[in-house]
Coordinates of C-alpha atoms and ligand atoms in Angstrom, one line a residue:
M26 CA 5.0 7.8 11.7
K27 CA 8.1 7.6 13.7
V28 CA 11.5 6.4 12.8
S29 CA 13.7 6.1 15.9
G30 CA 11.1 8.4 17.6
R31 CA 11.2 11.1 14.8
P32 CA 8.1 11.8 12.7
T33 CA 9.0 11.0 9.1
R34 CA 7.1 10.8 5.8
T35 CA 8.0 8.3 3.1
I36 CA 8.7 10.9 0.3
W37 CA 9.7 14.5 0.5
P38 CA 11.3 17.2 -1.7
S39 CA 15.0 17.6 -1.1
A40 CA 16.2 20.6 0.9
D41 CA 18.0 22.1 -2.1
G42 CA 14.7 22.0 -4.1
T43 CA 16.1 20.1 -7.1
A44 CA 15.1 16.5 -6.3
V45 CA 12.9 14.3 -4.2
E46 CA 14.0 11.9 -1.5
I47 CA 12.6 8.5 -0.5
I48 CA 13.4 5.7 1.9
D49 CA 14.9 2.7 0.0
Q50 CA 12.4 0.0 1.1
T51 CA 14.4 -2.8 -0.5
R52 CA 17.0 -2.2 2.3
L53 CA 14.6 -2.3 5.2
P54 CA 14.6 -3.6 7.9
H55 CA 18.4 -3.9 8.0
A56 CA 19.3 -0.4 6.8
F57 CA 17.5 2.9 6.8
A58 CA 18.8 4.4 3.6
I59 CA 17.6 7.6 1.9
V60 CA 17.8 7.8 -1.9
R61 CA 17.7 10.9 -4.0
L62 CA 15.6 10.9 -7.2
A63 CA 16.7 13.7 -9.5
T64 CA 15.3 12.5 -12.9
L65 CA 12.3 11.0 -14.5
D66 CA 14.3 7.8 -15.1
E67 CA 15.3 7.6 -11.5
A68 CA 11.7 8.0 -10.3
A69 CA 10.5 5.3 -12.7
R70 CA 13.3 2.9 -11.6
A71 CA 12.4 3.5 -8.0
I72 CA 8.8 2.4 -8.6
R73 CA 9.8 -0.5 -10.9
A74 CA 12.5 -1.9 -8.6
M75 CA 10.2 -1.3 -5.6
L76 CA 12.4 1.1 -3.7
V77 CA 9.0 2.6 -3.2
R78 CA 6.0 0.4 -3.3
G79 CA 2.4 0.2 -2.0
A80 CA -0.4 1.7 -4.1
P81 CA -0.7 5.2 -2.7
L82 CA 3.1 5.7 -2.5
I83 CA 3.5 4.6 -6.1
G84 CA 1.0 7.3 -7.1
A85 CA 2.7 9.9 -5.1
T86 CA 6.1 9.0 -6.5
A87 CA 4.7 9.2 -10.0
A88 CA 3.5 12.7 -9.4
W89 CA 6.9 13.7 -8.2
G90 CA 8.4 11.9 -11.3
L91 CA 6.3 14.1 -13.6
W92 CA 7.7 17.2 -11.8
L93 CA 11.2 15.9 -12.4
A94 CA 10.4 15.4 -16.1
M95 CA 8.8 18.9 -16.4
R96 CA 11.9 20.5 -14.8
A97 CA 14.1 18.9 -17.6
D98 CA 11.7 19.5 -20.5
P99 CA 8.2 21.0 -20.1
S100 CA 7.1 20.4 -23.7
D101 CA 3.9 18.5 -24.7
A102 CA 5.9 15.7 -26.1
A103 CA 7.9 15.3 -22.9
L104 CA 4.7 15.4 -20.8
A105 CA 3.3 12.5 -22.9
R106 CA 6.6 10.6 -22.7
A107 CA 6.9 11.0 -19.0
H108 CA 3.2 10.0 -18.4
A109 CA 3.7 6.8 -20.5
A110 CA 7.1 5.9 -18.9
L111 CA 5.7 6.2 -15.4
L112 CA 2.5 4.4 -16.2
A113 CA 4.5 1.4 -17.6
T114 CA 6.4 0.9 -14.3
R115 CA 3.8 -1.3 -12.5
P116 CA 0.4 -2.5 -13.8
T117 CA -1.8 -3.4 -10.9
A118 CA -2.2 -0.4 -8.5
V119 CA -4.7 2.0 -10.0
N120 CA -3.3 4.9 -7.9
L121 CA -0.5 5.2 -10.4
R122 CA -2.9 5.9 -13.3
W123 CA -5.1 8.1 -11.0
A124 CA -2.1 10.3 -10.0
L125 CA -0.7 10.5 -13.5
D126 CA -4.0 11.3 -15.2
R127 CA -4.7 14.0 -12.7
C128 CA -1.3 15.6 -13.2
R129 CA -1.5 15.4 -17.0
A130 CA -5.0 17.0 -17.0
R131 CA -3.7 19.9 -14.9
L132 CA -0.4 20.4 -16.7
G133 CA -1.7 19.8 -20.2
V134 CA -3.8 23.0 -20.2
L135 CA -0.9 25.2 -19.0
P136 CA 1.8 26.8 -21.2
P137 CA 5.0 24.8 -20.9
A138 CA 6.8 27.5 -18.9
G139 CA 4.2 27.2 -16.1
R140 CA 4.4 23.4 -15.9
P141 CA 7.4 22.8 -13.6
A142 CA 5.9 24.9 -10.7
A143 CA 2.4 23.5 -11.2
A144 CA 3.7 20.0 -11.2
R145 CA 5.6 20.6 -8.0
E146 CA 2.5 22.1 -6.4
L147 CA 0.3 19.2 -7.5
A148 CA 2.8 16.6 -6.2
V149 CA 2.8 18.3 -2.8
T150 CA -1.0 18.4 -2.9
I151 CA -1.3 14.7 -3.7
C152 CA 1.0 13.8 -0.8
D153 CA -0.8 16.0 1.6
E154 CA -4.2 14.7 0.5
D155 CA -3.0 11.1 1.0
V156 CA -2.3 11.9 4.6
V157 CA -5.8 13.3 5.0
L158 CA -7.4 10.3 3.3
N159 CA -5.6 8.0 5.7
Q160 CA -6.7 10.1 8.7
G161 CA -10.3 9.6 7.4
I162 CA -9.7 5.8 7.2
A163 CA -8.4 5.9 10.8
T164 CA -11.6 7.7 11.9
A165 CA -13.9 5.4 10.0
G166 CA -12.1 2.2 11.0
L167 CA -11.5 2.9 14.7
P168 CA -15.2 2.1 15.8
L169 CA -14.8 -1.4 14.3
I170 CA -11.9 -2.1 16.7
R171 CA -13.7 -0.4 19.6
A172 CA -16.7 -2.6 19.1
I173 CA -14.5 -5.7 19.4
A174 CA -12.9 -4.2 22.6
V175 CA -16.4 -3.8 24.1
R176 CA -17.4 -7.3 23.2
K177 CA -14.2 -8.9 24.6
A178 CA -13.4 -9.2 28.3
H179 CA -12.0 -5.9 29.6
G180 CA -8.4 -5.5 28.7
A181 CA -8.3 -8.6 26.5
R182 CA -6.0 -8.4 23.6
I183 CA -7.6 -7.5 20.2
N184 CA -6.0 -9.6 17.5
I185 CA -5.9 -8.1 14.1
L186 CA -4.4 -10.0 11.2
T187 CA -2.9 -8.0 8.3
H188 CA -1.2 -9.1 5.0
C189 CA 1.6 -7.4 3.1
N190 CA 2.4 -3.8 4.1
A191 CA -0.6 -1.5 3.8
G192 CA 1.0 0.7 6.4
W193 CA 2.9 4.0 6.6
L194 CA 5.5 2.7 4.2
A195 CA 2.9 2.0 1.5
T196 CA 1.6 5.5 1.7
V197 CA 2.9 9.0 2.4
D198 CA 2.1 8.7 6.1
I199 CA 0.0 6.6 8.5
G200 CA -1.0 3.9 6.1
T201 CA -4.4 2.6 5.1
A202 CA -5.0 -0.8 6.8
T203 CA -2.8 0.3 9.7
A204 CA -4.5 3.7 10.1
P205 CA -7.3 2.3 12.4
I206 CA -4.8 0.1 14.2
Y207 CA -2.6 3.1 15.0
A208 CA -5.6 5.1 16.1
A209 CA -6.7 2.2 18.3
H210 CA -3.2 1.9 19.8
H211 CA -3.0 5.6 20.5
A212 CA -6.5 5.5 22.1
G213 CA -5.2 3.0 24.5
L214 CA -6.9 -0.1 23.1
P215 CA -4.9 -3.3 23.6
V216 CA -4.3 -4.1 19.9
H217 CA -2.0 -6.9 18.8
V218 CA -1.2 -7.5 15.1
W219 CA -0.6 -10.8 13.5
V220 CA 1.8 -9.9 10.6
D221 CA 1.7 -12.2 7.6
E222 CA 5.3 -12.5 6.4
T223 CA 4.0 -12.2 2.8
R224 CA 6.2 -14.3 0.6
P225 CA 7.9 -13.9 -1.7
R226 CA 9.1 -10.3 -1.0
N227 CA 8.3 -10.4 2.7
Q228 CA 6.7 -7.0 2.9
G229 CA 5.0 -8.1 6.2
A230 CA 8.2 -9.5 7.8
S231 CA 10.5 -6.7 6.6
L232 CA 8.3 -3.6 6.5
T233 CA 5.1 -4.0 8.5
A234 CA 6.9 -5.5 11.5
W235 CA 9.6 -2.7 11.3
E236 CA 7.0 0.1 11.2
L237 CA 4.9 -1.4 14.0
L238 CA 8.1 -1.8 16.1
N239 CA 9.0 1.8 15.5
E240 CA 5.5 2.9 16.5
G241 CA 5.4 0.6 19.6
V242 CA 2.5 -1.5 18.5
P243 CA 2.5 -5.1 19.8
H244 CA 2.8 -7.6 16.9
T245 CA 3.9 -11.1 16.0
V246 CA 5.1 -12.1 12.6
I247 CA 3.6 -15.4 11.3
A248 CA 4.2 -17.6 8.3
D249 CA 1.6 -16.9 5.6
N250 CA 0.1 -20.3 6.1
A251 CA -0.6 -19.8 9.8
G252 CA -3.5 -17.4 9.5
G253 CA -6.2 -20.1 8.9
H254 CA -5.0 -22.1 11.9
L255 CA -5.1 -19.0 14.2
M256 CA -8.6 -18.2 13.0
Q257 CA -9.8 -21.7 13.7
R258 CA -8.5 -21.3 17.3
G259 CA -10.4 -18.0 17.8
E260 CA -7.1 -16.0 17.9
V261 CA -8.0 -13.5 15.2
D262 CA -10.8 -10.9 15.8
L263 CA -10.5 -9.1 12.6
V264 CA -8.6 -9.1 9.3
M265 CA -7.6 -5.8 8.0
V266 CA -5.8 -5.4 4.6
G267 CA -5.1 -2.8 2.0
T268 CA -5.8 -2.8 -1.7
D269 CA -4.2 -1.9 -5.0
R270 CA -7.5 -1.7 -6.9
V271 CA -11.1 -2.0 -5.9
T272 CA -13.7 -2.4 -8.7
A273 CA -16.9 -0.3 -8.7
T274 CA -18.6 -3.5 -7.6
G275 CA -16.4 -4.1 -4.6
D276 CA -14.0 -6.8 -5.8
V277 CA -10.6 -6.3 -4.1
C278 CA -7.2 -6.8 -5.7
N279 CA -4.3 -6.9 -3.2
K280 CA -1.0 -8.7 -2.5
I281 CA -1.0 -12.4 -3.5
G282 CA -2.4 -14.5 -0.6
T283 CA -5.1 -12.0 0.4
Y284 CA -7.8 -14.2 -1.2
L285 CA -6.8 -17.2 0.9
K286 CA -7.1 -15.1 4.1
A287 CA -10.5 -14.0 3.0
L288 CA -11.6 -17.6 2.5
A289 CA -10.3 -18.6 5.9
A290 CA -12.0 -15.6 7.4
R291 CA -15.3 -16.5 5.9
D292 CA -15.1 -20.1 7.0
N293 CA -14.4 -19.0 10.6
A294 CA -16.8 -16.0 10.7
V295 CA -13.9 -13.6 11.2
P296 CA -14.7 -10.1 9.8
F297 CA -12.6 -9.3 6.7
Y298 CA -12.2 -5.5 6.1
V299 CA -10.3 -3.7 3.4
A300 CA -9.0 -0.2 3.8
A301 CA -9.7 1.5 0.5
P302 CA -8.9 5.2 0.0
S303 CA -10.9 6.6 -3.0
P304 CA -7.8 6.8 -5.4
S305 CA -7.6 3.0 -5.1
I306 CA -11.1 2.6 -6.5
D307 CA -11.3 1.9 -10.2
W308 CA -14.8 3.2 -11.2
T309 CA -14.3 1.9 -14.8
L310 CA -14.2 -1.8 -13.7
R311 CA -17.0 -4.2 -12.7
D312 CA -15.3 -7.6 -12.6
G313 CA -12.1 -7.8 -10.7
L314 CA -11.2 -11.3 -11.8
K315 CA -11.5 -10.7 -15.5
E316 CA -10.4 -7.0 -15.7
I317 CA -7.7 -6.2 -13.2
P318 CA -4.2 -6.7 -14.6
I319 CA -2.1 -8.9 -12.3
E320 CA 1.6 -8.2 -12.2
E321 CA 3.9 -11.1 -12.9
R322 CA 7.2 -10.5 -11.2
S323 CA 10.6 -12.2 -11.6
E324 CA 11.2 -15.8 -10.7
Q325 CA 14.2 -14.6 -8.7
E326 CA 11.9 -13.2 -6.0
M327 CA 10.8 -16.8 -5.4
S328 CA 14.1 -18.5 -5.8
Q329 CA 16.2 -16.2 -3.7
L330 CA 16.0 -14.7 -0.3
S331 CA 17.9 -11.8 1.3
G332 CA 18.7 -11.4 5.0
R333 CA 21.2 -10.4 7.5
L334 CA 24.0 -12.9 8.5
A335 CA 25.3 -13.3 12.0
N336 CA 28.3 -11.0 11.1
G337 CA 25.9 -8.2 10.2
T338 CA 26.3 -8.3 6.4
V339 CA 23.2 -8.6 4.2
A340 CA 23.4 -11.6 1.8
T341 CA 21.2 -13.3 -0.7
I342 CA 20.8 -17.0 -0.7
S343 CA 19.2 -19.5 -3.1
L344 CA 16.2 -21.5 -2.0
L345 CA 15.3 -23.8 -4.9
P346 CA 17.0 -26.7 -6.5
E347 CA 18.7 -25.4 -9.6
G348 CA 16.5 -26.1 -12.6
S349 CA 13.1 -25.8 -10.8
A350 CA 10.9 -23.3 -12.4
A351 CA 9.1 -20.7 -10.2
A352 CA 6.1 -18.5 -10.8
N353 CA 5.4 -15.2 -9.2
P354 CA 2.0 -13.6 -9.6
A355 CA 2.2 -10.6 -7.3
F356 CA -1.5 -10.0 -6.6
D357 CA -4.8 -11.7 -6.4
V358 CA -8.5 -10.8 -6.4
T359 CA -10.8 -11.3 -3.5
P360 CA -14.4 -11.4 -4.7
A361 CA -16.6 -8.8 -3.1
R362 CA -18.8 -11.5 -1.6
L363 CA -15.9 -12.4 0.8
V364 CA -15.4 -8.8 2.0
T365 CA -17.2 -7.7 5.1
G366 CA -16.8 -4.1 4.4
L367 CA -14.6 -1.4 2.7
I368 CA -13.2 1.3 5.0
T369 CA -12.9 4.5 3.0
E370 CA -12.2 8.1 4.0
R371 CA -15.9 8.8 3.8
G372 CA -16.9 5.9 6.1
V373 CA -17.4 2.1 6.0
C374 CA -19.6 0.6 3.3
A375 CA -20.6 -2.8 1.9
A376 CA -18.4 -4.1 -0.9
T377 CA -21.1 -3.6 -3.5
A378 CA -21.9 -1.1 -6.2
A379 CA -24.7 0.2 -4.0
G380 CA -22.5 0.5 -0.9
L381 CA -19.8 2.4 -2.8
G382 CA -22.5 4.4 -4.6
K383 CA -23.9 5.7 -1.3
L384 CA -20.5 7.0 -0.2
F385 CA -19.4 8.3 -3.6
P386 CA -22.6 9.3 -5.4
E387 CA -20.5 11.4 -7.9
H388 CA -19.3 8.2 -9.4
V389 CA -22.6 6.5 -9.9
A390 CA -23.5 6.4 -13.6
V391 CA -26.9 8.1 -14.3
Ligands
LIG428 O1 3.9 -5.1 -4.3 P1 3.6 -4.1 -3.3 O2 4.5 -4.2 -2.1 O3 3.6 -2.7 -3.9 O4 2.1 -4.4 -2.9 C1 1.5 -3.6 -1.9 C2 0.2 -4.1 -1.5 O5 -0.3 -5.1 -2.0 C3 -0.5 -3.3 -0.5 O6 -1.3 -4.1 0.4 C4 -1.4 -2.3 -1.2 O7 -0.7 -1.6 -2.1 C5 -2.2 -1.4 -0.3 S1 -1.1 -0.2 0.3 C6 -1.9 0.9 1.3

C-alpha cells in the first residue's frame, strides 16, 4: 500500500541487516514513525504494546523476533525460551502460534549454527506468503462486490462497512478485509467504506481511515453504534471484517463489537463476510465461544483517550469519573450461523466444517 504515494510494507529488514523495522502504529494517524527492533525483547514488546497489531502482522513480527533471538543465541534452550516469550505476548490471534510453531519446527531440526540464516529466510518467506494470501483474498472477494455493483443502479455507491483494522496495517501488505475493497477500487467500482471507529483503541478511526485515505478510497468514519441504524436505512450493502481466529466449524473471533455488527446485519439481511487467510484458521477448535481465549486488556484503554490538540501536540485525556471501574475485553466471537461466508485465499466458502473442508481437504480429519 502507499504511504504518501510510496509503496510500503508494514515490516522489513533494516538496511544494515542487523534488525527489523516496523511502523509504530500507536502513533498513527498523527505521526508516521519507524521503530527499529534489534532484540527478542524489543520484538515481544512491540507486539504486546501493539506497536504492531493485527493477526497476520503479529505472526510475521514473531517470526522476525525468533530470527533476532537466534542471532543472539542459537541454542536449543534459547529457541524454546524465545518461542515461549513471543507466544505469551497476546493470546487471541492464532497466527502468532502458527508462525512460531512453523519456525520452531524448521529451526529445531537444524544444528544451532545454521539457525540464524534459516530463521531469517523463513521470516522473509512468511512475509512474502502473507502478501500472496491477501492477493488471493482480493481475487476471491472481488466478485462479491462486483455482484452488488451489477445489482445497484449504474454508478451508485457500494457501501461496505468494516470494523477495526483488517487492512494493510494488520498484515504485511494489502490487508485481508480490505483486499477485495482495494481490488474493487482499483477496478473502478464506486466503493465507499463505512469505518467503525472501534473503541476503545480506535483502530478504525486511527488506522483504517488513515490507510484508506492514503490509498484514495472514499470512506466515512462512524461511531461504533451507528452501524445498525445505517443498515436499517439500506445504507450498507455488505459487511466485511477480518478475524483473529476462525474455528474449524466457522465461528469467527474478531475485534470486540464484531458480533453486534453480525447481529444487526442478520436482522437487516445484509451479507456479513469474513476475510480469513488460512493461518487464521485454528483447525484444533470446534466451539469458538468456549475455546477461544479472549484477551482482557488494560482498563486504561477505556478510561483514557489520545488525540491531537489544536496546537499540534498529541495528548492523553481522561474520560471516566475517577473511581469508576472499566472492563476491556478485546475480542468477541461471532457464531458461524451469523456469517454469510468466509473469504479465504482459496475462494469463498460457507462458515461450516463442510465449507472449510471443501477448500482445505488436507485439514479434514479422516
Ligand atoms: O487488537 P488488534 O488491533 O490486534 O485486533 C485486530 C483485529 O481484530 C483485526 O480485525 C484482525 O486481527 C484481523 S487482521 C487482518
